[in-house]
Backbone as a chain_set.jsonl record, in Angstrom:
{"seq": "XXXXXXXXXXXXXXXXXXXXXXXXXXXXXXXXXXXXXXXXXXXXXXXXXXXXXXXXXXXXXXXXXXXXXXXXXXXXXXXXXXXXXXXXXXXXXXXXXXXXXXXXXXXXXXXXXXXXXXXXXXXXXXXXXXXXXXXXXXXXXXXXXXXXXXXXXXXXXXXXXXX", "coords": {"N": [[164.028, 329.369, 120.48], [164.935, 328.948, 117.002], [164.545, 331.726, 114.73], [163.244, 331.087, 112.116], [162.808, 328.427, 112.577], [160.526, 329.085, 114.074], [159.112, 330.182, 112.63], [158.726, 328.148, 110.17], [157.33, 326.08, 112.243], [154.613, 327.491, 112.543], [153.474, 327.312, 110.143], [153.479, 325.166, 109.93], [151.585, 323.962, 112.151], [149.407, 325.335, 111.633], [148.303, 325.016, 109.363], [148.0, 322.542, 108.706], [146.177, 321.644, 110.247], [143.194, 320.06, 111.62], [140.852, 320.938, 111.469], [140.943, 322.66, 109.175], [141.924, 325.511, 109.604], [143.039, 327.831, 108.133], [143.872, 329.182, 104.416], [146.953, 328.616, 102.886], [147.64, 330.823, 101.514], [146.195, 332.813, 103.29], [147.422, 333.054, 106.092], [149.036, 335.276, 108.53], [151.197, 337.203, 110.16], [152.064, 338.592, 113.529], [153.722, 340.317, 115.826], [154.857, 341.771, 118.993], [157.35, 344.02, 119.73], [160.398, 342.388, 120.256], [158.935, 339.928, 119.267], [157.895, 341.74, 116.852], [159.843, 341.967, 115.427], [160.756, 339.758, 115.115], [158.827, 339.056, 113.222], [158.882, 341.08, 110.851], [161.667, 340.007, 110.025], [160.385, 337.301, 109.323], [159.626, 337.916, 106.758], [160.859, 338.615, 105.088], [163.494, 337.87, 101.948], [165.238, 336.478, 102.814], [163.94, 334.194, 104.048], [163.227, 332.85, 102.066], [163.235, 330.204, 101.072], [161.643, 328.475, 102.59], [158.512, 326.756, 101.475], [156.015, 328.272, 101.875], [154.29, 331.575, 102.593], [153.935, 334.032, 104.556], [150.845, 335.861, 104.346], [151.044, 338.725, 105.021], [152.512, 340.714, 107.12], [152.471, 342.476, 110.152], [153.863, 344.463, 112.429], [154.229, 345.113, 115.86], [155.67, 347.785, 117.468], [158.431, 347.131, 116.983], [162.274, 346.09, 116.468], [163.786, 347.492, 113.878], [166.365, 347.355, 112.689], [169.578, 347.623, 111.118], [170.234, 346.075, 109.237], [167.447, 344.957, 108.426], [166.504, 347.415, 107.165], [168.142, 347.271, 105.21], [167.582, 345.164, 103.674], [166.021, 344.556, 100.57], [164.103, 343.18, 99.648], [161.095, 342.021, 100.478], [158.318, 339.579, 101.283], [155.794, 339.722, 101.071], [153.315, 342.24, 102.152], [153.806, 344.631, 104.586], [152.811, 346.12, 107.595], [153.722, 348.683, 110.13], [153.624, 349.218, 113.09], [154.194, 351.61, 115.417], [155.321, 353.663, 118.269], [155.611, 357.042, 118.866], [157.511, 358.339, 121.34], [159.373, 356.248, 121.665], [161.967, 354.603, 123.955], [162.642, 351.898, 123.647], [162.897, 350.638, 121.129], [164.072, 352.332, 118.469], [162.167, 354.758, 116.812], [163.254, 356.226, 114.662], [164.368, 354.69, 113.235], [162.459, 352.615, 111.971], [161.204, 354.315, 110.546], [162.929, 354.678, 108.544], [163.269, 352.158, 107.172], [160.655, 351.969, 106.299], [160.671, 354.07, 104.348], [162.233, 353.052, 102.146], [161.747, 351.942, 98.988], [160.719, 349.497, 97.887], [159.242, 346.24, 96.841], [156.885, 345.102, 97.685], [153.987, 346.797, 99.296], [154.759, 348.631, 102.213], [154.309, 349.731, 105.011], [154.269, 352.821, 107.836], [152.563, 353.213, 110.977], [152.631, 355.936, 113.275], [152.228, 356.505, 116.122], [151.089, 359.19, 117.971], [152.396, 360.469, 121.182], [152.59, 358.277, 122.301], [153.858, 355.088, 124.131], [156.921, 352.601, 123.888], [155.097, 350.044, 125.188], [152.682, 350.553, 124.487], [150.633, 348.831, 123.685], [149.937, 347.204, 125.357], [148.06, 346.349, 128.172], [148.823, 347.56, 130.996], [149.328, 348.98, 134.217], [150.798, 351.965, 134.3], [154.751, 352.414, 134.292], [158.013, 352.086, 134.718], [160.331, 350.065, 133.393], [162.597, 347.166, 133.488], [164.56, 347.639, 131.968], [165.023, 350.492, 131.744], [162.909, 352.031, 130.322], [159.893, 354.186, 129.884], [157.018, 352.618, 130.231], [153.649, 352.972, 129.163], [150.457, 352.573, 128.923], [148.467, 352.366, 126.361], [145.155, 352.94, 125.288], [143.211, 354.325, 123.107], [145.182, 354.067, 120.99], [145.596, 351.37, 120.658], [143.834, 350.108, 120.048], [142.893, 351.198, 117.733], [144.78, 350.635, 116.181], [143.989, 347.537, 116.327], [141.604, 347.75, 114.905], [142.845, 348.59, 112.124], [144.193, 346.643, 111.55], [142.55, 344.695, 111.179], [140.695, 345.876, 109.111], [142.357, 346.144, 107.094], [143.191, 343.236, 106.552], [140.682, 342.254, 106.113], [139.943, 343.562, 103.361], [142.457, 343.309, 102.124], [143.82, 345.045, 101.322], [146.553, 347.428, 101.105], [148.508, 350.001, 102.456], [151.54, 352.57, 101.556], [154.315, 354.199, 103.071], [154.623, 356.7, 105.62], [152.742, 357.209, 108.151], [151.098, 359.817, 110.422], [149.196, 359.398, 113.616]], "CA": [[163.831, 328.706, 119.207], [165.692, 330.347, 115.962], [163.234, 332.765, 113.929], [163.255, 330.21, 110.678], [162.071, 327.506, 113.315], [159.321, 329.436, 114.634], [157.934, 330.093, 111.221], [158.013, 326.315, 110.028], [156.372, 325.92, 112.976], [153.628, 328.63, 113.061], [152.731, 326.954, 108.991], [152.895, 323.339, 110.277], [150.481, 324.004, 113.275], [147.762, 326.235, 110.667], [148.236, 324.038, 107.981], [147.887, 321.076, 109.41], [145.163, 321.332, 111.463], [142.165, 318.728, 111.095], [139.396, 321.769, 110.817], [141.208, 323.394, 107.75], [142.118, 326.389, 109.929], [143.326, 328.583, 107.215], [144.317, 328.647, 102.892], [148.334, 329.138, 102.882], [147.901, 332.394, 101.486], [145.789, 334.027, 103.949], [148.245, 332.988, 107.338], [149.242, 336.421, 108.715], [152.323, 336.934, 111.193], [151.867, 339.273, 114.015], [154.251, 340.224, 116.999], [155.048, 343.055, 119.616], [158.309, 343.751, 120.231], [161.321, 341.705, 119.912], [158.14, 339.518, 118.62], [157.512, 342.32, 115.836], [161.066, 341.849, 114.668], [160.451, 338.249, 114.12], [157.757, 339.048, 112.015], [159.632, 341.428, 109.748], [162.579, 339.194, 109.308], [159.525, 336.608, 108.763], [158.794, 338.741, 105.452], [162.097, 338.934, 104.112], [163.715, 336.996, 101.252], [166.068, 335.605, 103.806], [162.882, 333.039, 104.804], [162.411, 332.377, 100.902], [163.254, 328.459, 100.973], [160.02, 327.708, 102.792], [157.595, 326.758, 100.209], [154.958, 329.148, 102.345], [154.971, 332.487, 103.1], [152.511, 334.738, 104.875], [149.786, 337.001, 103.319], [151.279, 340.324, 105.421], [153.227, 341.007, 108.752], [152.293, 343.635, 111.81], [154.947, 344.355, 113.48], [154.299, 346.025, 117.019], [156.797, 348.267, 118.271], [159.796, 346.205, 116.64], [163.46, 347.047, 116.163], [164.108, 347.989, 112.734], [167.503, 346.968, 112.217], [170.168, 348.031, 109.695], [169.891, 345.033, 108.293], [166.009, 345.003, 107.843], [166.223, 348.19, 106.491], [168.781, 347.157, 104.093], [167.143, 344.061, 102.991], [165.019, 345.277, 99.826], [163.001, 341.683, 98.973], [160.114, 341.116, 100.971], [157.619, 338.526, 100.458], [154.576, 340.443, 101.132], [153.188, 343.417, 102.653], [153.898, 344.943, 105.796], [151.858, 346.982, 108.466], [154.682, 348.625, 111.359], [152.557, 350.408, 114.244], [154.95, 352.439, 116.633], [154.915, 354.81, 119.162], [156.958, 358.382, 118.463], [158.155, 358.224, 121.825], [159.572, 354.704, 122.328], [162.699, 354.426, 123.842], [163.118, 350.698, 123.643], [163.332, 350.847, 119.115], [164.231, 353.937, 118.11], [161.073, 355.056, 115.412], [163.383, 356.633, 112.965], [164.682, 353.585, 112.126], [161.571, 352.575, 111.394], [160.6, 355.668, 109.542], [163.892, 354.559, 107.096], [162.571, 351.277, 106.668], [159.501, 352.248, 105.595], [160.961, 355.098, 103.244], [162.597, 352.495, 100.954], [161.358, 351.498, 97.807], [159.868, 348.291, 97.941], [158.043, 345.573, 95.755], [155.285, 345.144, 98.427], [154.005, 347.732, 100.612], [155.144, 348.741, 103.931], [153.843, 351.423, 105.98], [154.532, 352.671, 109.362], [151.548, 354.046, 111.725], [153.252, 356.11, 114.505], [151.318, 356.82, 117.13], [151.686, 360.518, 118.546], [152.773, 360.777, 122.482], [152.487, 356.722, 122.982], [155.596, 354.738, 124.196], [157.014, 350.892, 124.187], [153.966, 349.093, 125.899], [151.409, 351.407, 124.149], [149.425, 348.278, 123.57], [149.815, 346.407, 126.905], [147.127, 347.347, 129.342], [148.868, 347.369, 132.402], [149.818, 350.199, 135.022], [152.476, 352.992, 133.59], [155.849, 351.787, 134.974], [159.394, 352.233, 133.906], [160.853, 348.741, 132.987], [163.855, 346.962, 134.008], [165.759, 348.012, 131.234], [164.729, 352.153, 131.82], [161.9, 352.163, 129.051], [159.027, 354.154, 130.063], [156.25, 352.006, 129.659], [152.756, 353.514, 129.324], [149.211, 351.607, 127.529], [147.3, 354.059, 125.172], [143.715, 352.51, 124.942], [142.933, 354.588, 121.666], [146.508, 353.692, 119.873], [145.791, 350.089, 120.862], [141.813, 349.885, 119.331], [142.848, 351.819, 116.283], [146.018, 349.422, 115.575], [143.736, 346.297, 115.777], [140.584, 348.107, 113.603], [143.382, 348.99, 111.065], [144.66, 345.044, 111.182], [141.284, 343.676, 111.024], [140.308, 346.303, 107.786], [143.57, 345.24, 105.872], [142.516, 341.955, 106.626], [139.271, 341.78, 105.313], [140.256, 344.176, 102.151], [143.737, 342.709, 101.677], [144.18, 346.488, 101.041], [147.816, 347.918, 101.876], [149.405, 351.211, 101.839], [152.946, 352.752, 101.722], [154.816, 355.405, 103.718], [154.711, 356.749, 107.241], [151.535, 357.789, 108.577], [151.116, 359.653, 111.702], [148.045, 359.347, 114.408]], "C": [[164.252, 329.677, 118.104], [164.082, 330.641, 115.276], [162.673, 331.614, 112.849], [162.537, 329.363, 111.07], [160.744, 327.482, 113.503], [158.273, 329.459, 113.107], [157.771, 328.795, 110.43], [156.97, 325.975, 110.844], [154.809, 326.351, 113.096], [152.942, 327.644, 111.38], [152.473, 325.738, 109.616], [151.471, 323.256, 111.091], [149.133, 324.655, 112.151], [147.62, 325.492, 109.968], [147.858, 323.096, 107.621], [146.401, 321.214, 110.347], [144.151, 321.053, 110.905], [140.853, 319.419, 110.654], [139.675, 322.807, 109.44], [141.183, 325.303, 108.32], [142.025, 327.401, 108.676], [144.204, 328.486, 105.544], [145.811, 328.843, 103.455], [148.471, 330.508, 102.542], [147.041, 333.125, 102.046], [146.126, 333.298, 105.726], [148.778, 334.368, 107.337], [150.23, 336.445, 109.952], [152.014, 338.202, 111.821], [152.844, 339.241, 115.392], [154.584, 341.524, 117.587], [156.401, 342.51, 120.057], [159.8, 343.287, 119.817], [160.214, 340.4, 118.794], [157.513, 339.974, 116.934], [158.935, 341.975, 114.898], [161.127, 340.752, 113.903], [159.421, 338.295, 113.334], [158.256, 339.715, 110.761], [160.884, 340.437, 109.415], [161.513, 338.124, 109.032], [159.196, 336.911, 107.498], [159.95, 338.601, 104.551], [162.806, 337.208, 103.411], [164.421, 335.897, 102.058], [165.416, 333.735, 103.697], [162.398, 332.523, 102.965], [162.361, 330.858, 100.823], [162.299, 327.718, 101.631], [159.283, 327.535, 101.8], [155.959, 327.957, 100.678], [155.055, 330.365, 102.541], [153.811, 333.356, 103.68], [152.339, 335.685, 104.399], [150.651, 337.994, 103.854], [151.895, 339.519, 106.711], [152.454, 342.481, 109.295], [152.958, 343.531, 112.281], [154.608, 345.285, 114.219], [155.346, 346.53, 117.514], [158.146, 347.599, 117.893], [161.086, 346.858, 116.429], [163.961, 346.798, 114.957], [165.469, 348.046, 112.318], [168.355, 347.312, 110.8], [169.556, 346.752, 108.558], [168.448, 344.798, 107.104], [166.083, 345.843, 107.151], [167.104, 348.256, 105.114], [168.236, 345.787, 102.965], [165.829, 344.806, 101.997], [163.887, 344.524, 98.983], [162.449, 341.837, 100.149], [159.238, 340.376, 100.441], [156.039, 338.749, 100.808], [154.503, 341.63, 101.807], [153.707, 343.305, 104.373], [153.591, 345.885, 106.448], [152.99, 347.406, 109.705], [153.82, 349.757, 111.822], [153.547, 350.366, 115.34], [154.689, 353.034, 117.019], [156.166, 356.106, 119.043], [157.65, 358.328, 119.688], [158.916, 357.0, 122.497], [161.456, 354.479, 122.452], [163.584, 352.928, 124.212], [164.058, 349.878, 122.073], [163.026, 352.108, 118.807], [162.804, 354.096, 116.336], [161.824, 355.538, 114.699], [163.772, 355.654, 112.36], [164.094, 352.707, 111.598], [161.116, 352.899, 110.03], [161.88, 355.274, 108.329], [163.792, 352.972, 106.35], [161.557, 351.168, 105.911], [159.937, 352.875, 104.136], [161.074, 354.122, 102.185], [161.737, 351.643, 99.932], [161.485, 350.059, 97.416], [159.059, 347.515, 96.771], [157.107, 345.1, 96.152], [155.46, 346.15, 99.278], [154.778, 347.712, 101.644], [154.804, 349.923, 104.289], [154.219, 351.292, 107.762], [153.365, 352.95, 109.927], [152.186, 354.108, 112.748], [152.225, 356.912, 115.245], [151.666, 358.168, 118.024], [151.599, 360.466, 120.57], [152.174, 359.204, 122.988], [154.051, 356.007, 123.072], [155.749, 353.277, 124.09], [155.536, 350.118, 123.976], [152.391, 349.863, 125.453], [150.221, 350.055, 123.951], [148.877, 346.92, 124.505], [148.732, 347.381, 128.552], [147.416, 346.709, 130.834], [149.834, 348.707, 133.11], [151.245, 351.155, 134.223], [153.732, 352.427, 134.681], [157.164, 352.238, 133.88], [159.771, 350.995, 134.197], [161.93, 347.938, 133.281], [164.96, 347.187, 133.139], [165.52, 349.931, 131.096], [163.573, 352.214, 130.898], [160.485, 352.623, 129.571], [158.174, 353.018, 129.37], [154.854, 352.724, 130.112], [151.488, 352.579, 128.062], [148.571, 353.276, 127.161], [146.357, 353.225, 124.435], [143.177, 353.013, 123.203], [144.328, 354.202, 120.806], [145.884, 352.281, 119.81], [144.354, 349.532, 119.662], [142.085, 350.008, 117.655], [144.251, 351.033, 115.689], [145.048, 348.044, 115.515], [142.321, 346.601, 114.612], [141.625, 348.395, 112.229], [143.745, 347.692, 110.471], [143.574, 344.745, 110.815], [140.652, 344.215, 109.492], [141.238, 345.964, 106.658], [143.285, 343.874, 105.493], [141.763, 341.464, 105.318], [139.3, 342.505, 103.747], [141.308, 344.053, 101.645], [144.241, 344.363, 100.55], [145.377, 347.339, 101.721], [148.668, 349.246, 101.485], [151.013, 351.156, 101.871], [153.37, 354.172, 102.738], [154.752, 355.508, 105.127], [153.367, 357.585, 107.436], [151.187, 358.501, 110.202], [149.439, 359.588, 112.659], [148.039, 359.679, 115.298]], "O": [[164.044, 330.889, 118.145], [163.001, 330.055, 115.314], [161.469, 331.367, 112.93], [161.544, 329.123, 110.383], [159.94, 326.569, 113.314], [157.205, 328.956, 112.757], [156.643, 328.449, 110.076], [155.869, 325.626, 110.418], [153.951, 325.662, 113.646], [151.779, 327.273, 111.542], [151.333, 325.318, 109.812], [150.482, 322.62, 110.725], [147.996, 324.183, 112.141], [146.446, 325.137, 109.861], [147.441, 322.731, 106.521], [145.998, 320.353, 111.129], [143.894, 321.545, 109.807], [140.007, 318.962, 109.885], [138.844, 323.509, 108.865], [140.619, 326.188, 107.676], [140.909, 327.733, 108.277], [145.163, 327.715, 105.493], [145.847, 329.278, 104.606], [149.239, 331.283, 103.112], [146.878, 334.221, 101.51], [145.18, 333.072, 106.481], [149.037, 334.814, 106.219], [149.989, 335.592, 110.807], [151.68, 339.094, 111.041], [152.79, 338.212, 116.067], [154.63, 342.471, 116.802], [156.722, 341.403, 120.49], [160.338, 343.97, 118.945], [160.665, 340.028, 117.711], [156.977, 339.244, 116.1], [158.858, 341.758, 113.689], [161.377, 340.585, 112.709], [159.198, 337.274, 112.685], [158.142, 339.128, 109.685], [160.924, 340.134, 108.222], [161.855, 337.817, 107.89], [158.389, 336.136, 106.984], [159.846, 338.483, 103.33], [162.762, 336.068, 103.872], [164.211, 334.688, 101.963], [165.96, 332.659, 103.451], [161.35, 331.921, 102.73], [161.298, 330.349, 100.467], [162.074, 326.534, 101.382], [159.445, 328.443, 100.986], [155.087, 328.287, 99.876], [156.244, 330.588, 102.77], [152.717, 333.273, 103.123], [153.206, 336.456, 103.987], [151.332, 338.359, 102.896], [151.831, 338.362, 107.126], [151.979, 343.349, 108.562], [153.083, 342.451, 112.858], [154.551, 346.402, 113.704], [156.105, 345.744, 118.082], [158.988, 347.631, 118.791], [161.112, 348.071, 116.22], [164.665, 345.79, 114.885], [165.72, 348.914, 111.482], [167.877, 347.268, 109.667], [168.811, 346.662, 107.582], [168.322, 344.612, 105.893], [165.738, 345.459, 106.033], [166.894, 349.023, 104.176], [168.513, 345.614, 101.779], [164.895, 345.442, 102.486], [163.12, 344.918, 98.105], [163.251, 341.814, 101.083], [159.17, 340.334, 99.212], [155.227, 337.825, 100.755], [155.57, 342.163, 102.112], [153.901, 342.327, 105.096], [154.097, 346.904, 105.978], [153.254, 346.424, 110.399], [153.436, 350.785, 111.264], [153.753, 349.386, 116.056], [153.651, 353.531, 116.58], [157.383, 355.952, 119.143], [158.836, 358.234, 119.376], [159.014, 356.856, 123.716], [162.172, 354.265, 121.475], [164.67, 352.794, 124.778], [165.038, 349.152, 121.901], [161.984, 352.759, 118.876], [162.809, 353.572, 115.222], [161.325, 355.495, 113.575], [163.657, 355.529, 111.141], [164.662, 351.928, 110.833], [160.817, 352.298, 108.998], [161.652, 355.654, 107.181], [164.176, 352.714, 105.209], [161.485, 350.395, 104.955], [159.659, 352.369, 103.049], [160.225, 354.147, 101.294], [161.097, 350.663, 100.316], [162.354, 349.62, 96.662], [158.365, 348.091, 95.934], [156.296, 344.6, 95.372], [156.483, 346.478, 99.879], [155.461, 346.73, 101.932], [155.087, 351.003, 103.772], [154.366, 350.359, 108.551], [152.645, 352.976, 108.929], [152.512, 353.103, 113.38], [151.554, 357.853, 114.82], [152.613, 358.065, 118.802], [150.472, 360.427, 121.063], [151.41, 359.071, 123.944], [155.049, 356.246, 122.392], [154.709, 352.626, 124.196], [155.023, 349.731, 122.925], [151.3, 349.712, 126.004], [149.022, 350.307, 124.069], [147.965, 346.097, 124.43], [148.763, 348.327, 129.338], [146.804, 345.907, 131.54], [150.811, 349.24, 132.583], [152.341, 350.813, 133.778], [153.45, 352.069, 135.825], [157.181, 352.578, 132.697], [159.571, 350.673, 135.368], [162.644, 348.939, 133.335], [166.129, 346.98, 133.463], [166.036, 350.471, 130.118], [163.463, 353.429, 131.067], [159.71, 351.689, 129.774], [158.446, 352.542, 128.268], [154.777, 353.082, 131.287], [151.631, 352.167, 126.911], [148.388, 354.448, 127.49], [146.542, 352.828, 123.284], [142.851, 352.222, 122.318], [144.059, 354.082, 119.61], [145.604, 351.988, 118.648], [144.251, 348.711, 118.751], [141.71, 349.307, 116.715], [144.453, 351.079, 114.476], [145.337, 347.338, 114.549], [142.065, 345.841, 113.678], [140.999, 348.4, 111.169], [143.694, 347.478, 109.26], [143.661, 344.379, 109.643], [140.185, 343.385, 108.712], [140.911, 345.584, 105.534], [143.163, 343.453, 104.343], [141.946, 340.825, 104.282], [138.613, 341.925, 102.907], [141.425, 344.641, 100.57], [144.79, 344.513, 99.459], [145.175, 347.891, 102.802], [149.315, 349.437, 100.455], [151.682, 350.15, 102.108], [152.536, 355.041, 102.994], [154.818, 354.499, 105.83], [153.127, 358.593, 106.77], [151.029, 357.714, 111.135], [148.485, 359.835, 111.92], [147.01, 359.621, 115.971]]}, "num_chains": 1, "name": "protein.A"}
């Protein structure tokens, strides 16, 4: 399903729903991965012709793309939690995403000696594409207490942070 799709989708389903799930401006986009990517291009002006847009993004482990990092509109904040050794998305291109000078936050949190799958709890393994994969129980805890305090304090920093 294209990215643009998924996010019509993801408002229709919250929006819509008969118990008054959630306001429009506090929907929050969250993904690991190729999943985190779609959340940052979820942020960017690109997606402006929706009439909705979500409060913040988390992007897990995502790949940070020239592009992303050249795109200098987003449409709210953004939270990127990586691992320093991840050789699936390279973290500096992260770390140059973050750097740029922005009209909403963005911060990185890189996680010191965690890799890829840092927040998948399942056996260490190398991957079918070579990518160590390893879970890191404290990266994983302290990435969703950091989501859940932004959250509730709609409080957002800038820069690269390490842990």
């Amino acid at each position: 399903m294209p990215r643009p799709l998924q996010k019509e989708l993801s408002f229709i389903i919250v929006l819509n729903h008969p118990h008054d799930l959630a306001k429009a401006n506090e929907v929050y986009i969250m993904g690991y991965s190729n999943g985190g990517t779609t959340a940052l291009v979820s942020m960017t002006t690109q997606e402006s012709d929706h009439p909705h847009h979500f409060a913040a993004a988390f992007a897990v482990a995502p790949g940070c793309s020239p592009s992303l990092q050249h795109s200098a509109l987003y449409t709210g904040p953004i939270m990127i939690f990586m691992d320093d050794k991840d050789d699936a998305n390279n973290p500096e291109c992260c770390r140059e995403l973050t750097k740029k000078k922005r009209s909403v936050p963005v911060q990185m949190i890189e996680y010191q000696d965690a890799n890829h799958e840092f927040v998948l709890d399942v056996p260490s393994h190398v991957g079918d594409h070579g990518w160590a994969l390893t879970y890191n129980p404290v990266a994983e805890k302290d990435m969703m207490q950091t989501i859940i305090a932004a959250i509730k304090t709609k409080k957002f920093a800038k820069g690269v942070e390490s842990r």
